[in-house]
Coordinates of C-alpha atoms in Angstrom, one line a residue:
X1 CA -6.5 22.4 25.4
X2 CA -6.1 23.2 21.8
X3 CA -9.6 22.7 19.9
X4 CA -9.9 22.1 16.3
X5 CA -12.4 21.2 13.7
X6 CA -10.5 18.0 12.4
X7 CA -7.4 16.8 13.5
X8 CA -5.6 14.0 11.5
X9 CA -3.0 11.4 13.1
X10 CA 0.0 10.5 10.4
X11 CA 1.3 13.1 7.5
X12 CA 1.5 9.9 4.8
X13 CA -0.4 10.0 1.6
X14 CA -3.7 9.0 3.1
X15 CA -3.3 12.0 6.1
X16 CA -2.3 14.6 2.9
X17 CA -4.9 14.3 1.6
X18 CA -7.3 13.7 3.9
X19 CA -5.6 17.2 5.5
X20 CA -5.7 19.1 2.4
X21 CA -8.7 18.3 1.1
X22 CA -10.7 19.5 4.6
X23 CA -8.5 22.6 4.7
X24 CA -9.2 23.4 1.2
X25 CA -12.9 23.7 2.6
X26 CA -11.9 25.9 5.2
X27 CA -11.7 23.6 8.0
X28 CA -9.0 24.5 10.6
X29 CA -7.3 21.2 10.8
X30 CA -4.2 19.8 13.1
X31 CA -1.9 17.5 11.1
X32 CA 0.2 14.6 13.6
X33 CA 3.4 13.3 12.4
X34 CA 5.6 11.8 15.1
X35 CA 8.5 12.8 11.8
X36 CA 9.7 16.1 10.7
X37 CA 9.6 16.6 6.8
X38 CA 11.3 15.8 4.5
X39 CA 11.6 11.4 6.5
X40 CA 12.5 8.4 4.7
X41 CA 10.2 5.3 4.9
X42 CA 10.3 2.3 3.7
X43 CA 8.8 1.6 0.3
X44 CA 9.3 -0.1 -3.0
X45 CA 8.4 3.4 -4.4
X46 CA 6.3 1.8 -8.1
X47 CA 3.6 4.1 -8.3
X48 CA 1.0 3.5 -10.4
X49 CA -1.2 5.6 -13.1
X50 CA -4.1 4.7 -10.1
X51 CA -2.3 6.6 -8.0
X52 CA -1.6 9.6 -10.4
X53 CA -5.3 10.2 -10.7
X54 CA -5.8 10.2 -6.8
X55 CA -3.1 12.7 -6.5
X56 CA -4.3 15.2 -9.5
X57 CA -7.8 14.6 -8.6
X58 CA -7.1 15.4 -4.8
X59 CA -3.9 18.0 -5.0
X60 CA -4.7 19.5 -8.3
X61 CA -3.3 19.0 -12.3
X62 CA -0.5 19.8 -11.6
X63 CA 0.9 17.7 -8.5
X64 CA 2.1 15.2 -10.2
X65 CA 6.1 15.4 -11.3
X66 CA 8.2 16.0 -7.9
X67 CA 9.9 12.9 -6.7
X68 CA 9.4 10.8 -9.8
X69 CA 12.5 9.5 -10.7
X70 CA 11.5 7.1 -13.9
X71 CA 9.2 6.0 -15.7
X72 CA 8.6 2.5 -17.2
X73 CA 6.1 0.8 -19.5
X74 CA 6.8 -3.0 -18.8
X75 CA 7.7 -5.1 -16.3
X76 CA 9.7 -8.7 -15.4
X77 CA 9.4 -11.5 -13.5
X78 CA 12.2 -13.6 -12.8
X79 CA 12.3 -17.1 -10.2
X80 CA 15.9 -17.6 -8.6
X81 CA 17.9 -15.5 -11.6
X82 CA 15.8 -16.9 -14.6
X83 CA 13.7 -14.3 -16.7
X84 CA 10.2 -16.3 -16.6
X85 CA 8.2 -12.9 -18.9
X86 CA 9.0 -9.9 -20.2
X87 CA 6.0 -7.5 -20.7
X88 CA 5.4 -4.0 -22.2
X89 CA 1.9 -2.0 -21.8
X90 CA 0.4 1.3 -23.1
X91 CA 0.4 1.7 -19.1
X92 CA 3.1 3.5 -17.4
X93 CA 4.3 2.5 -14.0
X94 CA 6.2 5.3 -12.3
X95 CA 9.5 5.0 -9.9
X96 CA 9.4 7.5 -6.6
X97 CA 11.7 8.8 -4.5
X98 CA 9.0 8.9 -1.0
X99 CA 10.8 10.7 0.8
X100 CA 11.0 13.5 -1.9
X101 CA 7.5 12.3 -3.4
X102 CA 5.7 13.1 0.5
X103 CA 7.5 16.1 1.2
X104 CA 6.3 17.2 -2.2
X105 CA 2.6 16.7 -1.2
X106 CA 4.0 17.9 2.2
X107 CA 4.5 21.2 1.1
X108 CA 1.0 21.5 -1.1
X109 CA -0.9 20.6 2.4
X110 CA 1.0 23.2 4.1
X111 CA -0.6 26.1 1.9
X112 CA -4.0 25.2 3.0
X113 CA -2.9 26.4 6.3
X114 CA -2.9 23.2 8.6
X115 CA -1.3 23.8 12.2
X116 CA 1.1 21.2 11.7
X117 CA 2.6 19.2 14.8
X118 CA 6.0 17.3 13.8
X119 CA 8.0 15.6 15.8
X120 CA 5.6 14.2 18.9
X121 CA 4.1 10.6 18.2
X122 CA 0.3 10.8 19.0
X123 CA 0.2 7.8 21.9
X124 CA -3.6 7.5 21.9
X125 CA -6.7 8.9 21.4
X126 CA -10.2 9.2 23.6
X127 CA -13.1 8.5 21.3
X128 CA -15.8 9.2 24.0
X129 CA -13.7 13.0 24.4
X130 CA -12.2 13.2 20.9
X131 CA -8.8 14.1 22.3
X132 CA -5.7 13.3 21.0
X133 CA -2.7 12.7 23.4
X134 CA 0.9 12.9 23.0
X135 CA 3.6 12.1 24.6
X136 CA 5.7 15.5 25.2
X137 CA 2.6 18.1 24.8
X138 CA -1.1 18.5 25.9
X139 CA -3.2 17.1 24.1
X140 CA -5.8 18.3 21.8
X141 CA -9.3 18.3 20.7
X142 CA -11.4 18.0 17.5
X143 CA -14.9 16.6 16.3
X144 CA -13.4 14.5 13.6
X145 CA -10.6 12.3 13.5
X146 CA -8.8 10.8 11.1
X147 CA -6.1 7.8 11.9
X148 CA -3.5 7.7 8.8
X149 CA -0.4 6.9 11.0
X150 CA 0.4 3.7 9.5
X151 CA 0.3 0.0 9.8
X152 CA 0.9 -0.1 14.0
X153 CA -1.7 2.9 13.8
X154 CA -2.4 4.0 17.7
X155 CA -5.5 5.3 16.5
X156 CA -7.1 2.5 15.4
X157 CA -5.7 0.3 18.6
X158 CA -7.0 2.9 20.5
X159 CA -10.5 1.9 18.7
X160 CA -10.1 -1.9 18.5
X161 CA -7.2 -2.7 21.4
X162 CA -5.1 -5.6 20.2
X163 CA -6.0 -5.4 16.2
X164 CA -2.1 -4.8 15.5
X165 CA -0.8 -8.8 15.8
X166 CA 2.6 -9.1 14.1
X167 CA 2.6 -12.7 12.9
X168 CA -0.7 -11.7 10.2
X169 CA 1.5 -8.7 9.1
X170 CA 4.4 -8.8 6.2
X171 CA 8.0 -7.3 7.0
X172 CA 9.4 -6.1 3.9
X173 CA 13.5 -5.1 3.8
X174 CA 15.0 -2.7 1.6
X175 CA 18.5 -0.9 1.0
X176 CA 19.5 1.2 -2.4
X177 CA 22.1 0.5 -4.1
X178 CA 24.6 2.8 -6.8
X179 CA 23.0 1.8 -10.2
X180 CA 26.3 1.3 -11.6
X181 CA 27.5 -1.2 -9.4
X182 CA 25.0 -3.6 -10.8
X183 CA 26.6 -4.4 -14.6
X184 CA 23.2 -5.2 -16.8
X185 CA 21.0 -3.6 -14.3
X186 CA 17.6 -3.3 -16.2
X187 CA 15.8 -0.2 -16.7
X188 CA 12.5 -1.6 -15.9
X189 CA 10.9 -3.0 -12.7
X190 CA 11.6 -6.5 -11.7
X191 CA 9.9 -8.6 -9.7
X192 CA 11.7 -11.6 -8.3
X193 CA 10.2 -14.9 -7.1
X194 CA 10.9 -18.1 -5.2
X195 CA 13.5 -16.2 -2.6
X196 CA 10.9 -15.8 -0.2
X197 CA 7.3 -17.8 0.8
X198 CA 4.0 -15.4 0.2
X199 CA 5.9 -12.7 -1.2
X200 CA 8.3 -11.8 -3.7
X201 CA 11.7 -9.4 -4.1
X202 CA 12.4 -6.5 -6.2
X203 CA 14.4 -4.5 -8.3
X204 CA 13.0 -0.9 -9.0
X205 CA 15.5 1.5 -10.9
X206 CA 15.4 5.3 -10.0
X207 CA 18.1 6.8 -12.3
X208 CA 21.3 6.4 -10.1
X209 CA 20.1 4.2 -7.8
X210 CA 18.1 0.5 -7.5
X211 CA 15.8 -0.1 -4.4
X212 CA 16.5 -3.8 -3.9
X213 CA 13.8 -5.1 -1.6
X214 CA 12.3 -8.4 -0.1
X215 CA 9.0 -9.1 1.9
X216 CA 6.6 -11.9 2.0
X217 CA 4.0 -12.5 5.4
X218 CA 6.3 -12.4 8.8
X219 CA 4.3 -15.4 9.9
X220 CA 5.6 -17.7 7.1
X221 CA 9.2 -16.9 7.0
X222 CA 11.5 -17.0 10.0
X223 CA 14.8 -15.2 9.7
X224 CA 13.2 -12.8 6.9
X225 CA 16.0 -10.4 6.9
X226 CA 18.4 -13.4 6.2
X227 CA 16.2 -13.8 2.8
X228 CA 17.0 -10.6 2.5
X229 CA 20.7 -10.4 3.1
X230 CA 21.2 -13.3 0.6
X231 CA 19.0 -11.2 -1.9
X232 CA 20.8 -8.4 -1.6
X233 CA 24.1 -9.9 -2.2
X234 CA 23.0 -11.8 -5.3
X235 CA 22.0 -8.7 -6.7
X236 CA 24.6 -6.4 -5.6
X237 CA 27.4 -8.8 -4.6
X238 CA 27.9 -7.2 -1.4
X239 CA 26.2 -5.9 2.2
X240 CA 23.6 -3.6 2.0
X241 CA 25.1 -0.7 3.9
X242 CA 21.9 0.9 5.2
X243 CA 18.6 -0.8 5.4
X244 CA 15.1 0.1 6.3
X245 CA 12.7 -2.3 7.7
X246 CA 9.3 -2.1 8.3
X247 CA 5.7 -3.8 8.8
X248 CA 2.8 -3.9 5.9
X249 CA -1.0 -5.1 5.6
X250 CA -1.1 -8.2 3.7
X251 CA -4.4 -8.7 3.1
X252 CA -5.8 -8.0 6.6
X253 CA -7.8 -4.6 6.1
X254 CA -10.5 -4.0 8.1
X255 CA -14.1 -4.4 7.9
X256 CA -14.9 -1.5 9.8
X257 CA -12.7 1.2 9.2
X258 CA -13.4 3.6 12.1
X259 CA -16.0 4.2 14.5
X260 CA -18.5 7.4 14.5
X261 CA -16.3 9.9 14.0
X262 CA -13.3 8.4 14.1
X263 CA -12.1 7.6 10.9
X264 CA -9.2 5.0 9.5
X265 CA -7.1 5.4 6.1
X266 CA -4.4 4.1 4.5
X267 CA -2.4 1.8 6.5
X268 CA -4.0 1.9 9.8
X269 CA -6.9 0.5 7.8
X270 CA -5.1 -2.5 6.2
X271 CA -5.2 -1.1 2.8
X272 CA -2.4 -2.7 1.0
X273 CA -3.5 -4.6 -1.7
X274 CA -2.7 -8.2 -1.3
X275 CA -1.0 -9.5 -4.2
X276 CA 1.5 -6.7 -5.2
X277 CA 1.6 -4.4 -1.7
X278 CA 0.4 -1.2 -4.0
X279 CA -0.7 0.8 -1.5
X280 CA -0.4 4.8 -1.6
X281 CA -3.1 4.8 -4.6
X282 CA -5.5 3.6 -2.0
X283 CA -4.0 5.7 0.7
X284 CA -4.4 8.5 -1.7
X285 CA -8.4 7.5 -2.3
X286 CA -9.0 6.4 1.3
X287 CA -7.9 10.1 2.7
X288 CA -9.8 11.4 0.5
X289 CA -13.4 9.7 1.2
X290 CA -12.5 10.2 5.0
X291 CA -12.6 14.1 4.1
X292 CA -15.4 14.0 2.1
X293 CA -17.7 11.9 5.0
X294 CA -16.5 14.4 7.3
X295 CA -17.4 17.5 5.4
X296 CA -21.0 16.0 4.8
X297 CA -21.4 15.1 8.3
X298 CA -20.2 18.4 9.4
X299 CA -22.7 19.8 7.0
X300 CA -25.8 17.7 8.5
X301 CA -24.5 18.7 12.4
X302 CA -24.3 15.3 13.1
X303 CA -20.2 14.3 13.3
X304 CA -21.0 11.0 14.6
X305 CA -22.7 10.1 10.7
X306 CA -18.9 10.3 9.6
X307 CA -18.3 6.5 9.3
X308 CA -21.4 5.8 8.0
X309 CA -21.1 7.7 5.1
X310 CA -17.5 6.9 4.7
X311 CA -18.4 2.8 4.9
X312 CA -19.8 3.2 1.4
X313 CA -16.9 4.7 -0.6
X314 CA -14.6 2.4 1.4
X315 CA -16.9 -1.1 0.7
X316 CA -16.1 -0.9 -2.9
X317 CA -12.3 -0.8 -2.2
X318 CA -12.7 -3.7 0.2
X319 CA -14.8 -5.6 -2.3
X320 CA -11.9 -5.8 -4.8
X321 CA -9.4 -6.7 -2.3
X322 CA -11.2 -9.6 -1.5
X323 CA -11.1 -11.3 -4.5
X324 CA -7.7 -10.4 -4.6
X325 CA -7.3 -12.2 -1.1
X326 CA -8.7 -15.5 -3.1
X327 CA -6.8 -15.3 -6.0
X328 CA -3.5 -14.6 -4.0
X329 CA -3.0 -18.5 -2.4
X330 CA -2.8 -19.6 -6.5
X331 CA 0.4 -17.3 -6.6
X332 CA 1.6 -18.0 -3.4
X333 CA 0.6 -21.2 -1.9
X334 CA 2.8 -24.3 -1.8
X335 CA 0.9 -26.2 -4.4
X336 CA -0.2 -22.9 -6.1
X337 CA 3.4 -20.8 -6.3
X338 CA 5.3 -24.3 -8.7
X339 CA 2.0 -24.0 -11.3
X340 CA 2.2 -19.9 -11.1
X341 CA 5.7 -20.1 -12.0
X342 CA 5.6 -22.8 -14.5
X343 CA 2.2 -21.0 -16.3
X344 CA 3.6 -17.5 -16.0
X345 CA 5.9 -17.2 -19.1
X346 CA 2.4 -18.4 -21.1
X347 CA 0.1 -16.0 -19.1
X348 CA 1.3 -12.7 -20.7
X349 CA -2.6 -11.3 -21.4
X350 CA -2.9 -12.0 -17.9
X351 CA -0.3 -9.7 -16.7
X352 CA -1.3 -7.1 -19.0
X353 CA -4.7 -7.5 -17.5
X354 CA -3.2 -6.8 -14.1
X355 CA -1.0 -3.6 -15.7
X356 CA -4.5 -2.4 -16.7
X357 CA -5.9 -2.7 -13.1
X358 CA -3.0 -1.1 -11.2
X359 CA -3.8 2.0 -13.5
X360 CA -7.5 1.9 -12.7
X361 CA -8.0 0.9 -15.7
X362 CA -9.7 -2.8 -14.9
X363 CA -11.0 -4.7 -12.0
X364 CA -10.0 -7.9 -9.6
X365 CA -13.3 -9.2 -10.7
X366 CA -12.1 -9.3 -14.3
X367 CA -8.6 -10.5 -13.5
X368 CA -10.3 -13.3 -11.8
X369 CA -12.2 -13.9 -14.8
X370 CA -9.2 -14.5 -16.8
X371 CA -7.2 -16.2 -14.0
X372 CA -10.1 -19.2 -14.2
X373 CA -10.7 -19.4 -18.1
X374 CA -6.8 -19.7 -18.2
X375 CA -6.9 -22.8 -15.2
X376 CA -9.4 -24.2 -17.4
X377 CA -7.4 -24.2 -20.7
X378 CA -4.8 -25.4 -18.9
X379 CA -6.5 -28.8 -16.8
X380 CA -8.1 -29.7 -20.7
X381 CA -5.0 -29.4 -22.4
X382 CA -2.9 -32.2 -19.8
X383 CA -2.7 -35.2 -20.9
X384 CA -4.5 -38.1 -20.6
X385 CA -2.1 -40.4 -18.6
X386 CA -4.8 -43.5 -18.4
X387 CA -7.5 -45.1 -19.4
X388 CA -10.8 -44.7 -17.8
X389 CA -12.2 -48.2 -17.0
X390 CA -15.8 -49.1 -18.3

């Protein structure tokens, strides 16, 4: 059995840079990826200026670039075809390519000098041993590990058994499409409401192509990829030819992300963020603070103080999603989604506020802030329909 001082479960953002950031400290680390380099997977690809700082921070000045394809200052919102706001801001939004934009950090990882297993899905892992098993090779052995393989993680059901339940997940369906099949196609990134219930679709431009895209929570929306379909074909007037499916957090992440030293990031940890489904910035961060509580707990010789020193970085993440669990049913709820709609063309300091906080740049708590001042404006300026009786 192959013994190492970390191994980590999933080569996504979170494992990257949970990977290079031990090795860069001289750890000898096993990286898991049930996927050979360069893999497609399924995402919307909108990065935000959040996540640029998580990967400079983490992979150095001068990470960022590879697998960008645009760059946009502005988005829209439309409901069934009908432009509802235009906005610009001072804060870019960037356009990725994944699979180019992971093999990219992909490669960076692989300088550190990982022993990198592709190809093999990790099928469990033994906390009380800290092995790792596979299916097609013997398994192996560390002192830390780190579970970043994704929404159905086996790590963390390993850890909790029956955490994964489908119904209190979103499904999210994507295909690309030739730019230029799309007359008017717009050069920004739209967001499309009302096709789909506790969710939205989208429109992101990458130069050639558009990733057109639908999700919204599995539970709430039988025949999903029918919503999809009929999407796509308003969009591009025809069948998608490929398209990629796949499960995300919506809102579920979880209160304890790990166990001793057994850590969870990214996905397997819930950590989508509710409203919009940005999640590689916090992939990037939650990687990153795994790393970090490991290399202090290997530095006080006491592994199993990994979680409790990662629970602290991770609270403050978890904190913000939760108000951005309650302000989510007044976008999406059945009484909520008609008065969203109807006040978002008016709402445009609003959206600029949530520009601001997808580039790190402002909080859920403040968004909140102006989400109720805006609801009160709003009820005192209705009209009075009666007269109130003595």
């Amino acid at each position: 059995m192959k013994h190492y001082d970390a191994a980590i479960v999933g080569s996504g953002p979170a494992g990257l840079a949970a990977a290079f950031t031990l090795a860069s400290e001289g750890m000898r680390v096993a990286l898991i990826d049930r996927c050979a380099f360069p893999r497609e997977k399924l995402c919307g690809g909108l990065l935000s200026g959040r996540a640029r700082s998580e990967v400079e921070e983490i992979f150095g000045a001068g990470a960022w670039g590879p697998g960008v394809a645009c760059v946009s200052r502005g988005v829209r919102f439309l409901h069934r075809g009908s432009l509802l706001s235009s906005v610009c801001s001072p804060h870019p939004v960037y356009l990725a390519n994944r699979a180019a934009f992971d093999a990219h950090l992909f490669e960076l990882t692989l300088k550190k000098g990982p022993d990198v297993f592709q190809g093999d899905a990790a099928t469990s892992v033994d906390p009380g041993e800290m092995t790792v098993h596979f299916r097609n090779r013997e398994p192996l052995r560390a002192p830390f590990i780190v579970g970043a393989d994704g929404v159905a993680s086996r790590v963390a059901r390993s850890l909790f058994p029956g955490s994964f339940r489908k119904q209190a997940y979103g499904l999210c369906f994507q295909s690309d499409v030739a730019t230029a099949e799309v007359p008017g196609a717009s050069d920004v990134p739209e967001i499309h409401l009302g096709h789909v219930k506790w969710g939205y679709a989208w429109v992101f431009p990458k130069g050639e192509t558009l990733s057109v895209g639908l999700g919204g929570l599995l539970g709430r929306n039988p025949g999903m990829k029918r919503l999809f379909l009929a999407f796509h074909r308003q969009i591009a007037r025809r069948e998608p030819t490929a398209v990629r499916s796949g499960y995300i957090p919506s809102g579920n992440f979880l209160w304890r992300p790990g166990r001793e030293n057994v850590l969870l990031a990214g996905d397997a940890a819930g950590l989508v963020e509710p409203i919009t489904g940005e999640g590689i910035a916090f992939a990037l961060a939650s990687g990153k603070h795994a790393a970090l509580s490991i290399l202090e707990a290997a530095r006080l010789g006491d592994p199993r103080r990994a979680f409790r020193l990662y629970r602290r970085p991770y609270a403050r993440v978890a904190r913000e999603f939760c108000i951005a669990r309650m302000l989510r049913p007044l976008m999406s709820s059945r009484i909520g989604e008609p008065l969203f709609i109807r006040g978002l063309p008016r709402a445009e300091g609003i959206v600029r506020e949530y520009l601001a906080l997808i580039a790190g740049r402002s909080t859920f708590g403040r968004l909140a802030m102006l989400v109720a001042a805006k609801m009160v404006r709003d009820v005192l300026a209705m009209p009075v329909t009666g007269r109130m009786r003595p």
